[in-house]
Amino acid sequence: MTESLAVAFRVDASTLAGSGHVMRCLTLADALAEKGARCYFVMRQKPGSLESAVRSRGHHFLMLSSGGTEKSARRSESEPPHAGWLGVGWEADASDTLQALKGIELEWLVVDHYALDYRWESKVFVCCRRLMAIDDLADRRHQCDLLLDQNLGRKPDDYDGLVPGHAKQLIGSDYALLRPEFSRIRVMSLEARQTREPGNILVSMGGVDATNVTGDVLRVLDTIEAISAYRVTVVLGAACPHIDEVREQAESMRLDARVVVNANNMAELMSQADFAIGAAGGSAWERCCLGLPSLLVVMADNQRPGAEALKRAGASLSLGWPDAIEETLPRAISDVFAPGRLLEMSQNAAAICDGLGVRRVADALQEVSDE
């Protein structure tokens, strides 16, 4: 991808959407920038928009006005199920996006937003040569040249009738958008798990954790005698509204617990942990790359298929919804302490994702551009 080419990303971070969509787009943008592309992020003004993360990595940031209040439900049956996440109608968002990108000759526009579908994509297509859709749900039509769904268990025919016939599909965890740091320390992480004695737990419930599931997990962990000698590392995103509360809770725990906010060494923290308790979102693929067994909490409906697929693959155990943790977490910890269980789960996880997905996706963008 030559230096003259520009790529724009239409993506949001917010309380409802979390931060994962922006973070995976940043990973792809970094890879494209290494190939010489100029990357632009078009984002609607919301609390926790991650503007500083975009700018700190050298990308251009184009802010759309805040719009209305996010809602968890769609306004009508004709809209995508997550349409309320946008804060405005799709027509207004498309117009705002076109205005923000005016004068920029785009090779690619990448859209990663559950609230947007083929109607929005068709309207904005005039500003770009190619369009890529990133999806996890297969619940709406797309008008795109390239589709990415990085989820384990997803099949191309899940998108039958949802994408144009010419669209190239990148399906499955081979295309998971992980930062290079994960593939770099993968071998070291996997080798260390073969011999060391377990003693470290990682708790990471996503970048926002608006309802403080982290606090619920810590409360239950502190009652489990079998892990009384373990160290617990809690990772919170800078947008989490409960940082002070979790810090106070960690300080008062019987367990040795520390809180890390906005970690810049996530791969290292995961490699040091013997198992993780986490949300069943995009970070699940990071854990798989490093062979880190997971106890997964389902934080939203769209996380259920991924959690079930990882459980079937033997890489994780499911804790269900947050309100079930008090019952399911002690039972799951007893399970992972069975002889050989952690190593078995680690090997199963490592087989799912090698951490090189972002390279494959960047190459696919180049190939489609060259057609």
Short mmCIF file of C-alpha atoms in Angstrom, two decimals:
data_model
loop_
_atom_site.label_atom_id
_atom_site.label_comp_id
_atom_site.label_asym_id
_atom_site.label_seq_id
_atom_site.Cartn_x
_atom_site.Cartn_y
_atom_site.Cartn_z
CA MET A 1 0.00 0.00 0.00
CA THR A 2 1.74 3.14 -1.21
CA GLU A 3 2.21 6.33 0.77
CA SER A 4 -0.31 8.16 -1.42
CA LEU A 5 -3.19 5.92 -0.34
CA ALA A 6 -5.59 6.98 2.40
CA VAL A 7 -7.73 4.72 4.59
CA ALA A 8 -10.55 5.93 6.84
CA PHE A 9 -12.21 4.11 9.72
CA ARG A 10 -15.78 4.80 10.84
CA VAL A 11 -15.91 3.44 14.37
CA ASP A 12 -17.02 4.53 17.85
CA ALA A 13 -16.10 3.81 21.45
CA SER A 14 -18.75 4.40 24.11
CA THR A 15 -20.37 2.97 27.21
CA LEU A 16 -22.59 0.67 25.16
CA ALA A 17 -20.15 -0.21 22.38
CA GLY A 18 -17.09 -0.49 24.63
CA SER A 19 -13.58 0.18 23.35
CA GLY A 20 -12.84 -3.03 21.45
CA HIS A 21 -14.01 -1.83 18.04
CA VAL A 22 -11.66 1.15 18.13
CA MET A 23 -8.76 -0.88 19.47
CA ARG A 24 -8.93 -3.49 16.72
CA CYS A 25 -9.25 -0.77 14.08
CA LEU A 26 -6.17 0.92 15.56
CA THR A 27 -4.29 -2.36 15.24
CA LEU A 28 -5.20 -2.58 11.55
CA ALA A 29 -4.42 1.11 11.02
CA ASP A 30 -0.96 0.65 12.53
CA ALA A 31 -0.27 -2.24 10.13
CA LEU A 32 -1.47 -0.23 7.13
CA ALA A 33 0.56 2.80 8.21
CA GLU A 34 3.66 0.60 8.20
CA LYS A 35 2.87 -0.09 4.54
CA GLY A 36 2.71 3.66 3.89
CA ALA A 37 -1.01 4.42 4.19
CA ARG A 38 -2.42 7.56 5.82
CA CYS A 39 -5.18 6.60 8.27
CA TYR A 40 -8.15 8.71 9.40
CA PHE A 41 -10.53 7.88 12.25
CA VAL A 42 -14.06 9.27 11.93
CA MET A 43 -15.69 9.02 15.36
CA ARG A 44 -18.76 10.50 16.98
CA GLN A 45 -18.12 12.55 20.11
CA LYS A 46 -18.93 10.34 23.10
CA PRO A 47 -17.49 9.81 26.58
CA GLY A 48 -14.46 7.54 26.25
CA SER A 49 -14.00 8.19 22.53
CA LEU A 50 -10.28 7.26 22.70
CA GLU A 51 -9.19 10.33 20.74
CA SER A 52 -5.85 10.39 22.56
CA ALA A 53 -5.16 6.76 21.64
CA VAL A 54 -5.76 7.52 17.96
CA ARG A 55 -3.58 10.63 17.93
CA SER A 56 -0.78 9.10 19.98
CA ARG A 57 -0.30 6.45 17.31
CA GLY A 58 0.09 9.04 14.58
CA HIS A 59 -3.31 8.76 12.92
CA HIS A 60 -5.68 11.57 11.94
CA PHE A 61 -8.78 12.10 14.08
CA LEU A 62 -12.02 13.52 12.65
CA MET A 63 -14.70 14.20 15.26
CA LEU A 64 -18.40 14.11 14.48
CA SER A 65 -20.82 15.99 16.75
CA SER A 66 -22.16 14.05 19.72
CA GLY A 67 -25.69 13.56 18.39
CA GLY A 68 -28.38 12.19 20.67
CA THR A 69 -28.28 9.78 23.57
CA GLU A 70 -27.32 6.18 22.88
CA LYS A 71 -30.06 3.63 23.31
CA SER A 72 -29.74 -0.11 23.60
CA ALA A 73 -32.72 -0.77 21.32
CA ARG A 74 -33.39 0.06 17.68
CA ARG A 75 -36.00 2.63 16.69
CA SER A 76 -37.81 0.43 14.14
CA GLU A 77 -37.81 -3.13 12.80
CA SER A 78 -36.17 -1.98 9.56
CA GLU A 79 -33.02 -0.89 11.39
CA PRO A 80 -30.15 -3.08 12.64
CA PRO A 81 -30.70 -4.43 16.17
CA HIS A 82 -27.97 -2.13 17.52
CA ALA A 83 -29.10 1.01 15.67
CA GLY A 84 -29.59 2.84 18.96
CA TRP A 85 -25.84 2.79 19.58
CA LEU A 86 -25.31 5.43 16.90
CA GLY A 87 -27.04 8.30 18.68
CA VAL A 88 -28.34 9.68 15.35
CA GLY A 89 -30.10 8.24 12.32
CA TRP A 90 -27.98 6.43 9.75
CA GLU A 91 -28.74 9.03 7.09
CA ALA A 92 -27.44 11.85 9.28
CA ASP A 93 -24.38 9.82 10.19
CA ALA A 94 -23.61 9.11 6.54
CA SER A 95 -23.93 12.80 5.68
CA ASP A 96 -21.71 13.78 8.61
CA THR A 97 -19.13 11.20 7.58
CA LEU A 98 -19.06 12.41 3.98
CA GLN A 99 -18.61 15.97 5.17
CA ALA A 100 -15.76 15.00 7.51
CA LEU A 101 -13.96 13.18 4.69
CA LYS A 102 -14.55 15.86 2.06
CA GLY A 103 -11.44 16.50 0.00
CA ILE A 104 -9.70 13.25 1.06
CA GLU A 105 -9.22 10.77 -1.78
CA LEU A 106 -9.80 7.44 -0.03
CA GLU A 107 -8.66 4.07 -1.25
CA TRP A 108 -10.52 2.29 1.57
CA LEU A 109 -13.27 3.13 4.01
CA VAL A 110 -13.45 0.61 6.87
CA VAL A 111 -16.65 0.52 8.91
CA ASP A 112 -16.74 -1.29 12.26
CA HIS A 113 -20.10 -0.42 13.78
CA TYR A 114 -23.04 -2.67 14.73
CA ALA A 115 -25.47 0.21 14.08
CA LEU A 116 -24.58 0.58 10.39
CA ASP A 117 -25.59 -1.57 7.43
CA TYR A 118 -25.80 -1.62 3.62
CA ARG A 119 -27.87 1.58 3.48
CA TRP A 120 -25.19 3.66 5.19
CA GLU A 121 -22.45 1.89 3.23
CA SER A 122 -24.22 2.53 -0.10
CA LYS A 123 -24.53 6.24 0.67
CA VAL A 124 -20.89 6.78 1.68
CA PHE A 125 -19.43 4.66 -1.14
CA VAL A 126 -19.05 7.82 -3.23
CA CYS A 127 -16.10 8.93 -1.07
CA CYS A 128 -13.94 5.81 -1.45
CA ARG A 129 -12.71 3.33 -4.03
CA ARG A 130 -13.25 0.28 -1.81
CA LEU A 131 -15.23 -0.43 1.36
CA MET A 132 -14.54 -2.98 4.09
CA ALA A 133 -17.03 -4.03 6.77
CA ILE A 134 -15.93 -5.54 10.08
CA ASP A 135 -18.71 -7.54 11.71
CA ASP A 136 -19.21 -10.12 14.44
CA LEU A 137 -22.94 -10.68 14.25
CA ALA A 138 -24.05 -11.64 10.72
CA ASP A 139 -27.35 -9.92 11.51
CA ARG A 140 -27.60 -7.34 8.70
CA ARG A 141 -26.74 -6.75 5.05
CA HIS A 142 -23.52 -5.07 3.92
CA GLN A 143 -22.53 -3.30 0.72
CA CYS A 144 -18.81 -3.97 0.73
CA ASP A 145 -15.82 -5.29 -1.20
CA LEU A 146 -14.28 -7.02 1.81
CA LEU A 147 -15.86 -8.48 4.94
CA LEU A 148 -13.99 -9.43 8.12
CA ASP A 149 -15.53 -11.57 10.85
CA GLN A 150 -12.74 -12.82 13.13
CA ASN A 151 -14.87 -15.04 15.34
CA LEU A 152 -14.24 -18.70 16.05
CA GLY A 153 -16.92 -20.95 14.60
CA ARG A 154 -18.14 -18.40 12.06
CA LYS A 155 -18.64 -19.81 8.52
CA PRO A 156 -18.77 -18.00 5.18
CA ASP A 157 -22.31 -19.22 4.54
CA ASP A 158 -23.43 -17.32 7.66
CA TYR A 159 -23.22 -14.29 5.37
CA ASP A 160 -25.15 -15.79 2.46
CA GLY A 161 -27.44 -13.06 1.18
CA LEU A 162 -25.81 -10.47 3.46
CA VAL A 163 -22.86 -9.43 1.27
CA PRO A 164 -22.50 -8.87 -2.50
CA GLY A 165 -21.36 -11.81 -4.60
CA HIS A 166 -18.05 -10.13 -5.44
CA ALA A 167 -17.13 -9.45 -1.80
CA LYS A 168 -14.08 -11.25 -0.45
CA GLN A 169 -14.68 -12.75 3.00
CA LEU A 170 -12.09 -13.11 5.76
CA ILE A 171 -13.73 -15.45 8.23
CA GLY A 172 -12.46 -16.94 11.48
CA SER A 173 -9.83 -16.44 14.15
CA ASP A 174 -6.94 -16.69 11.65
CA TYR A 175 -7.85 -13.06 10.92
CA ALA A 176 -8.10 -11.81 14.52
CA LEU A 177 -6.72 -8.28 14.71
CA LEU A 178 -4.06 -8.54 17.40
CA ARG A 179 -1.20 -6.12 18.01
CA PRO A 180 2.25 -7.45 17.02
CA GLU A 181 3.34 -7.69 20.67
CA PHE A 182 1.21 -10.82 21.05
CA SER A 183 2.81 -12.81 18.25
CA ARG A 184 6.26 -11.63 19.35
CA ILE A 185 6.04 -13.26 22.79
CA ARG A 186 3.79 -16.18 21.83
CA VAL A 187 6.50 -18.86 21.86
CA MET A 188 7.95 -17.64 25.17
CA SER A 189 4.49 -17.60 26.75
CA LEU A 190 3.61 -21.10 25.57
CA GLU A 191 6.93 -22.56 26.71
CA ALA A 192 6.69 -21.01 30.18
CA ARG A 193 3.31 -22.64 30.75
CA GLN A 194 4.84 -26.09 30.33
CA THR A 195 6.85 -25.96 33.56
CA ARG A 196 5.88 -23.20 35.98
CA GLU A 197 3.69 -23.60 39.03
CA PRO A 198 0.39 -21.68 38.76
CA GLY A 199 0.12 -18.61 40.97
CA ASN A 200 -1.23 -15.68 38.97
CA ILE A 201 -4.77 -14.71 37.93
CA LEU A 202 -5.62 -11.94 35.46
CA VAL A 203 -9.00 -10.18 35.70
CA SER A 204 -9.93 -8.10 32.66
CA MET A 205 -13.56 -7.29 31.89
CA GLY A 206 -12.99 -5.00 28.91
CA GLY A 207 -12.13 -1.37 28.43
CA VAL A 208 -15.27 0.11 29.99
CA ASP A 209 -17.01 -2.37 32.35
CA ALA A 210 -19.82 0.09 32.98
CA THR A 211 -21.60 -2.11 35.54
CA ASN A 212 -18.44 -3.02 37.51
CA VAL A 213 -18.48 -6.75 36.92
CA THR A 214 -14.82 -6.55 37.97
CA GLY A 215 -15.93 -5.73 41.50
CA ASP A 216 -18.27 -8.73 41.57
CA VAL A 217 -15.47 -11.03 40.40
CA LEU A 218 -13.06 -9.75 43.06
CA ARG A 219 -15.64 -10.18 45.80
CA VAL A 220 -16.14 -13.84 44.89
CA LEU A 221 -12.43 -14.54 44.40
CA ASP A 222 -11.67 -13.29 47.90
CA THR A 223 -13.86 -16.06 49.34
CA ILE A 224 -12.18 -18.99 47.54
CA GLU A 225 -9.68 -20.68 49.82
CA ALA A 226 -7.97 -22.64 47.04
CA ILE A 227 -6.45 -19.46 45.58
CA SER A 228 -5.53 -17.75 48.86
CA ALA A 229 -1.83 -17.74 47.88
CA TYR A 230 -2.43 -16.45 44.36
CA ARG A 231 -1.70 -12.96 43.06
CA VAL A 232 -4.54 -11.20 41.22
CA THR A 233 -3.83 -8.56 38.56
CA VAL A 234 -6.84 -6.43 37.61
CA VAL A 235 -6.72 -4.50 34.34
CA LEU A 236 -9.10 -1.58 33.78
CA GLY A 237 -9.50 0.75 30.82
CA ALA A 238 -9.10 4.48 31.32
CA ALA A 239 -12.80 4.89 30.42
CA CYS A 240 -13.98 2.63 33.25
CA PRO A 241 -16.19 4.67 35.62
CA HIS A 242 -15.32 2.49 38.64
CA ILE A 243 -11.53 2.83 38.84
CA ASP A 244 -11.38 4.35 42.34
CA GLU A 245 -13.95 1.90 43.67
CA VAL A 246 -12.04 -1.12 42.33
CA ARG A 247 -8.75 0.19 43.69
CA GLU A 248 -10.23 0.54 47.17
CA GLN A 249 -11.70 -2.94 46.94
CA ALA A 250 -8.38 -4.45 45.85
CA GLU A 251 -6.55 -2.81 48.76
CA SER A 252 -8.97 -4.30 51.27
CA MET A 253 -8.86 -7.84 49.88
CA ARG A 254 -7.37 -10.81 51.66
CA LEU A 255 -5.79 -11.82 48.35
CA ASP A 256 -2.71 -10.07 46.98
CA ALA A 257 -4.36 -7.86 44.35
CA ARG A 258 -3.09 -4.99 42.21
CA VAL A 259 -4.92 -2.74 39.76
CA VAL A 260 -3.42 -1.63 36.44
CA VAL A 261 -5.20 1.14 34.50
CA ASN A 262 -4.79 1.52 30.74
CA ALA A 263 -2.05 -1.11 30.58
CA ASN A 264 0.50 -0.67 27.79
CA ASN A 265 1.99 -4.14 28.35
CA MET A 266 -1.11 -6.32 28.05
CA ALA A 267 0.71 -9.14 26.27
CA GLU A 268 3.26 -9.31 29.09
CA LEU A 269 0.53 -9.36 31.76
CA MET A 270 -1.29 -12.14 29.93
CA SER A 271 1.88 -14.18 29.51
CA GLN A 272 2.52 -13.97 33.27
CA ALA A 273 -1.00 -15.12 34.19
CA ASP A 274 -1.93 -18.79 34.59
CA PHE A 275 -5.59 -18.23 33.85
CA ALA A 276 -7.78 -15.23 33.15
CA ILE A 277 -11.26 -14.18 34.14
CA GLY A 278 -12.52 -11.94 31.40
CA ALA A 279 -15.19 -10.74 29.06
CA ALA A 280 -15.94 -12.89 26.04
CA GLY A 281 -15.05 -10.10 23.60
CA GLY A 282 -12.11 -9.36 21.33
CA SER A 283 -9.50 -9.85 24.06
CA ALA A 284 -10.37 -13.55 24.02
CA TRP A 285 -8.22 -13.92 20.89
CA GLU A 286 -5.29 -12.22 22.61
CA ARG A 287 -5.53 -14.76 25.41
CA CYS A 288 -5.69 -17.63 22.92
CA CYS A 289 -2.58 -16.43 21.10
CA LEU A 290 -0.60 -16.62 24.35
CA GLY A 291 -2.16 -19.91 25.46
CA LEU A 292 -3.93 -18.29 28.41
CA PRO A 293 -6.95 -20.34 29.61
CA SER A 294 -10.04 -18.22 30.21
CA LEU A 295 -13.05 -18.20 32.47
CA LEU A 296 -15.43 -16.15 30.34
CA VAL A 297 -18.16 -13.79 31.48
CA VAL A 298 -20.81 -13.03 28.86
CA MET A 299 -21.27 -9.25 29.02
CA ALA A 300 -23.63 -8.88 26.03
CA ASP A 301 -25.76 -11.01 23.72
CA ASN A 302 -23.25 -10.68 20.90
CA GLN A 303 -20.57 -12.36 23.06
CA ARG A 304 -22.51 -15.58 23.56
CA PRO A 305 -21.57 -17.34 20.29
CA GLY A 306 -17.87 -16.65 20.85
CA ALA A 307 -18.00 -17.86 24.44
CA GLU A 308 -19.75 -21.06 23.37
CA ALA A 309 -17.26 -21.68 20.55
CA LEU A 310 -14.27 -21.24 22.87
CA LYS A 311 -15.85 -23.59 25.39
CA ARG A 312 -16.43 -26.23 22.69
CA ALA A 313 -12.81 -25.87 21.62
CA GLY A 314 -11.67 -26.59 25.18
CA ALA A 315 -9.92 -23.22 25.53
CA SER A 316 -12.23 -21.75 28.15
CA LEU A 317 -14.98 -22.31 30.66
CA SER A 318 -18.12 -20.21 30.63
CA LEU A 319 -19.22 -18.35 33.74
CA GLY A 320 -22.41 -17.20 32.04
CA TRP A 321 -23.91 -13.80 32.70
CA PRO A 322 -22.53 -11.56 35.49
CA ASP A 323 -25.41 -12.36 37.84
CA ALA A 324 -24.33 -16.03 37.85
CA ILE A 325 -20.71 -15.43 38.89
CA GLU A 326 -21.23 -16.11 42.59
CA GLU A 327 -22.27 -19.66 41.73
CA THR A 328 -20.24 -20.41 38.60
CA LEU A 329 -16.83 -18.90 39.45
CA PRO A 330 -15.95 -21.14 42.44
CA ARG A 331 -17.02 -24.19 40.45
CA ALA A 332 -14.94 -23.16 37.43
CA ILE A 333 -11.83 -22.60 39.54
CA SER A 334 -12.21 -26.08 41.02
CA ASP A 335 -12.40 -27.38 37.46
CA VAL A 336 -9.19 -25.70 36.24
CA PHE A 337 -7.31 -27.08 39.24
CA ALA A 338 -7.92 -30.66 38.09
CA PRO A 339 -4.59 -32.36 37.20
CA GLY A 340 -3.42 -31.33 33.73
CA ARG A 341 -6.46 -29.17 33.08
CA LEU A 342 -4.72 -25.80 32.75
CA LEU A 343 -2.11 -27.15 30.36
CA GLU A 344 -4.77 -28.85 28.25
CA MET A 345 -6.79 -25.63 28.03
CA SER A 346 -3.64 -23.67 27.20
CA GLN A 347 -2.79 -25.95 24.29
CA ASN A 348 -6.35 -25.81 22.98
CA ALA A 349 -6.33 -22.01 23.18
CA ALA A 350 -3.00 -21.68 21.39
CA ALA A 351 -4.29 -23.74 18.48
CA ILE A 352 -7.07 -21.20 17.83
CA CYS A 353 -5.07 -18.06 17.06
CA ASP A 354 -1.42 -17.47 16.13
CA GLY A 355 -1.50 -13.67 16.41
CA LEU A 356 -0.71 -13.00 12.75
CA GLY A 357 -4.24 -12.08 11.67
CA VAL A 358 -3.58 -8.37 11.22
CA ARG A 359 -0.85 -9.16 8.71
CA ARG A 360 -3.27 -11.36 6.75
CA VAL A 361 -5.97 -8.68 6.76
CA ALA A 362 -3.56 -5.95 5.65
CA ASP A 363 -2.36 -8.19 2.82
CA ALA A 364 -5.97 -8.87 1.79
CA LEU A 365 -6.69 -5.14 1.59
CA GLN A 366 -3.66 -4.75 -0.66
CA GLU A 367 -4.73 -7.66 -2.87
CA VAL A 368 -8.25 -6.29 -3.35
CA SER A 369 -6.83 -2.83 -4.08
CA ASP A 370 -4.62 -4.32 -6.79
CA GLU A 371 -7.49 -6.12 -8.55
#
